[in-house]
C-alpha cells in the first residue's frame, strides 16, 4: 500500500501498473495477488484509510451556529479537514481524476462522497439553518473545501499558507451558512491579519496554434467543419469516459471519421482538449 501510494503520487493512478507496484515493492506479481486482486483494490484500501480519518474529524465537530463558539467549531473543523487532506493528499488528488472516469473504483469514490455529504447534512440539520437546505449546503461544503484543499496541495494559493487560507474559507462558509453572524465573531481571525499583501496572480501563458480558431484560420469550410467535429467528439468522449480512458479510436468513431483524418489535424488527443 505504501509503495502504491508513492507511485500514484509520482505517476498518477492510471499510469501506475500492477507490474510497477510489484517491482517497486520488490515482490512478485503472484505475491501481490495473494493480498489484492489488482491496483483497484489497493486504491480502495487507501481510500478507506483516508476516508475513515475524515469521518473521525467530522464526528468531533462541535455545535455550529451564528455565534463565536459556532464559528470556532467550523474553523477548527476546516483546519482538521485540511490536515487530513495534506496527509493523504495523493489520494484526494487522484480521486478527483478517478471520479470523472469509468474506472472500477468510481462507484466507491461516489459512495464515499455521498456518505460524507449525508453525515454533514445531519450535522447541519442540528444547526437549524435558515433559508438554506441542509443537504445542498453539505454538498457545497464538500465541493468548496475539497477544491480549496486541492489548490493548497498543488501550490495554487498564490503564496497564501494553510492557516490564512483556512481562516478565509471559514469566514466565507460561516456567512453562507449563517448570514446573521455578527461581525464581531470574526475579530480573532480577521483582526489578527493586519493589512494582507495583495495577491500576485500570474499571467496565463499564451499557447499559440492550439485554439480551434487558430487551427481553422486558413482551412476551407469543409476542413473547418471536420476540425470542429473532431473537437466536439473529443469533448463528448472526455465527458463520458474521462481523459485517460478515451482514445483516438473512440474520438474518430464518434465523429464518423478515419484515424488518418484525425492525425491530419491533431498530433495527439490532448491537442483536442486544448482546442476546446
XYZ file of C-alpha atoms in Angstrom:
276
model
C 0.000 0.000 0.000
C 2.825 2.414 0.843
C 4.539 1.718 -2.463
C 1.277 2.163 -4.366
C 0.624 5.483 -2.655
C 4.075 6.684 -3.702
C 3.596 5.539 -7.307
C 0.138 7.115 -7.516
C 1.760 10.336 -6.328
C 4.608 10.221 -8.857
C 2.844 8.779 -11.895
C -0.886 9.008 -11.264
C -3.420 6.233 -10.762
C -3.912 5.427 -14.439
C -0.198 5.388 -15.268
C 0.645 3.004 -12.433
C 0.540 -0.705 -13.278
C 0.468 -3.815 -11.093
C 3.888 -4.710 -12.506
C 5.276 -1.350 -11.385
C 3.840 -1.812 -7.881
C 5.289 -5.334 -7.542
C 8.685 -4.230 -8.838
C 8.849 -1.204 -6.517
C 7.815 -3.368 -3.546
C 10.437 -5.960 -4.547
C 7.899 -8.761 -4.672
C 6.479 -10.978 -7.396
C 3.114 -10.418 -9.058
C 1.968 -13.690 -7.513
C 2.751 -12.391 -4.027
C 0.849 -9.160 -4.693
C -2.164 -11.151 -5.902
C -2.223 -13.071 -2.612
C -3.375 -9.862 -0.936
C -5.008 -7.731 -3.647
C -6.773 -8.765 -6.902
C -5.316 -5.648 -8.550
C -4.461 -1.968 -8.168
C -8.146 -1.019 -7.904
C -8.414 -2.868 -4.610
C -5.216 -1.209 -3.326
C -6.675 2.172 -4.231
C -9.907 1.322 -2.407
C -7.975 0.219 0.678
C -6.108 3.542 0.706
C -9.391 5.363 0.110
C -10.868 3.635 3.136
C -7.934 4.728 5.310
C -8.192 8.426 4.439
C -11.989 8.251 4.415
C -12.098 6.958 7.977
C -9.810 9.827 9.019
C -12.253 12.338 7.519
C -15.211 10.686 9.248
C -13.414 10.781 12.605
C -12.880 14.530 12.254
C -16.489 15.151 11.181
C -17.841 13.205 14.165
C -15.942 15.533 16.511
C -17.390 18.811 15.163
C -18.871 20.912 17.963
C -22.193 22.763 17.611
C -22.341 25.133 14.621
C -24.230 28.404 14.535
C -24.077 32.231 14.257
C -22.001 32.587 17.427
C -18.321 32.821 18.279
C -18.348 29.218 19.511
C -20.136 28.079 16.356
C -17.568 29.840 14.169
C -14.659 28.490 16.220
C -16.006 24.969 15.737
C -16.319 25.491 11.983
C -12.798 26.949 11.812
C -11.396 24.010 13.813
C -13.179 21.502 11.596
C -11.896 23.060 8.360
C -8.388 23.158 9.808
C -8.537 19.457 10.693
C -10.015 18.695 7.281
C -7.006 20.418 5.664
C -4.659 18.409 7.890
C -6.249 15.126 6.743
C -6.171 16.313 3.145
C -2.477 17.149 3.402
C -1.646 13.792 4.998
C -3.489 11.861 2.258
C -3.126 14.457 -0.497
C -2.142 11.857 -3.099
C -5.440 10.027 -2.673
C -7.533 13.185 -2.785
C -5.726 14.462 -5.876
C -6.133 11.092 -7.594
C -9.782 10.585 -6.752
C -10.562 13.942 -8.357
C -9.367 12.305 -11.584
C -10.771 8.822 -10.983
C -14.247 10.123 -10.076
C -14.609 11.549 -13.600
C -13.929 8.284 -15.396
C -15.477 4.867 -15.832
C -12.810 3.281 -13.642
C -13.881 0.392 -11.443
C -13.304 2.432 -8.295
C -15.507 5.324 -9.396
C -18.639 3.923 -7.740
C -16.768 3.520 -4.456
C -15.497 7.105 -4.605
C -19.015 8.345 -5.282
C -20.395 6.185 -2.459
C -17.895 7.668 -0.010
C -18.699 11.238 -1.074
C -22.449 10.560 -0.780
C -21.943 9.100 2.693
C -19.866 12.061 3.796
C -22.438 14.535 2.461
C -25.152 12.618 4.325
C -23.131 12.808 7.547
C -22.610 16.571 7.168
C -26.285 17.020 6.348
C -27.203 15.583 9.757
C -24.769 17.944 11.472
C -26.183 20.946 9.612
C -29.748 19.862 10.405
C -28.773 20.092 14.072
C -27.616 23.680 13.460
C -31.112 24.653 12.236
C -30.076 26.507 9.095
C -32.406 29.258 7.939
C -33.287 29.658 4.272
C -30.822 27.011 3.113
C -31.424 23.313 2.529
C -29.069 21.278 4.725
C -28.166 18.698 2.068
C -27.471 21.370 -0.536
C -25.307 23.209 1.992
C -23.418 19.984 2.815
C -22.766 19.303 -0.872
C -21.492 22.870 -1.325
C -19.222 22.490 1.696
C -17.672 19.296 0.343
C -17.171 20.773 -3.134
C -15.671 24.070 -1.940
C -13.436 22.668 0.794
C -12.166 19.866 -1.445
C -11.314 22.324 -4.223
C -9.565 24.788 -1.907
C -7.524 21.993 -0.317
C -6.674 20.720 -3.786
C -5.270 24.178 -4.556
C -3.256 24.057 -1.327
C -1.903 20.594 -2.141
C -0.821 21.676 -5.635
C 0.620 25.046 -4.554
C -2.008 27.186 -6.266
C -2.961 29.603 -3.477
C -0.671 32.435 -4.655
C 1.657 32.337 -1.679
C -1.061 32.024 0.980
C -0.325 29.464 3.690
C -2.771 26.886 5.000
C -3.743 28.892 8.116
C -4.588 32.018 6.135
C -6.487 30.044 3.512
C -8.452 28.071 6.114
C -9.342 31.239 8.056
C -10.564 32.995 4.927
C -12.552 29.963 3.839
C -14.043 29.699 7.338
C -15.365 33.276 7.187
C -16.894 32.749 3.733
C -18.594 29.473 4.668
C -19.772 30.798 8.035
C -21.535 33.661 6.264
C -23.008 31.274 3.713
C -24.430 29.038 6.430
C -25.261 31.725 8.978
C -25.549 35.157 7.310
C -26.861 36.589 10.595
C -23.453 36.061 12.242
C -22.314 39.339 13.934
C -19.127 40.858 12.504
C -17.528 40.767 15.963
C -17.421 36.959 15.755
C -14.620 37.250 13.191
C -12.416 39.641 15.192
C -9.955 36.974 16.320
C -9.454 35.762 12.740
C -9.640 38.932 10.674
C -8.316 41.321 13.295
C -5.034 39.447 13.641
C -4.215 39.560 9.962
C -3.389 43.247 9.616
C -3.045 44.517 6.075
C -2.711 41.490 3.877
C -0.354 41.858 0.944
C -2.005 41.829 -2.482
C -2.183 38.550 -4.332
C 0.115 38.466 -7.345
C -1.854 36.440 -9.880
C 0.471 35.218 -12.645
C -0.388 35.935 -16.258
C -1.564 32.851 -18.092
C 0.882 31.789 -20.814
C -0.150 32.284 -24.401
C -0.391 28.957 -26.204
C -0.215 29.624 -29.917
C -1.726 27.369 -32.534
C -3.938 25.345 -30.182
C -7.269 27.133 -30.268
C -9.921 25.994 -32.718
C -9.969 29.420 -34.381
C -6.205 29.327 -34.925
C -6.330 25.800 -36.294
C -9.026 26.633 -38.820
C -7.905 30.131 -39.828
C -6.507 29.030 -43.210
C -8.710 25.992 -43.821
C -11.602 25.524 -46.207
C -15.154 25.443 -44.857
C -15.237 21.670 -45.249
C -11.954 21.189 -43.382
C -13.123 23.601 -40.667
C -16.271 21.514 -40.150
C -14.074 18.410 -39.836
C -11.861 20.017 -37.182
C -14.860 21.154 -35.146
C -16.463 17.703 -35.495
C -13.301 16.145 -34.023
C -13.185 18.689 -31.199
C -16.842 18.109 -30.311
C -16.382 14.327 -30.468
C -13.326 14.617 -28.233
C -15.219 16.728 -25.706
C -18.051 14.199 -25.671
C -15.713 11.235 -25.177
C -13.750 13.007 -22.415
C -17.037 13.779 -20.689
C -18.309 10.201 -20.940
C -15.121 8.239 -20.273
C -12.655 10.706 -18.813
C -9.450 11.898 -20.456
C -7.385 8.791 -19.671
C -9.979 6.244 -20.828
C -10.918 7.989 -24.070
C -8.593 7.296 -27.001
C -8.187 8.401 -30.605
C -10.229 5.455 -31.890
C -13.148 6.497 -29.657
C -12.964 10.069 -30.940
C -12.849 9.234 -34.649
C -15.629 6.673 -34.282
C -17.840 9.242 -32.539
C -17.040 11.794 -35.252
C -17.608 9.287 -38.062
C -14.143 9.918 -39.467
C -10.939 7.971 -40.131
C -7.818 7.887 -37.954
C -5.872 9.424 -40.809
C -8.201 12.398 -40.781
C -7.635 12.888 -37.065
C -3.847 12.900 -37.446
C -4.099 15.322 -40.332
C -5.254 17.996 -37.895
C -4.132 16.776 -34.438
C -0.916 15.121 -33.291
C -2.493 13.533 -30.210
C -5.693 13.522 -28.180
C -4.560 16.197 -25.719
C -4.493 18.667 -28.608
C -8.245 18.283 -28.978
C -8.551 19.004 -25.263
C -6.569 22.252 -25.587
C -8.599 23.306 -28.622
C -11.746 23.136 -26.545
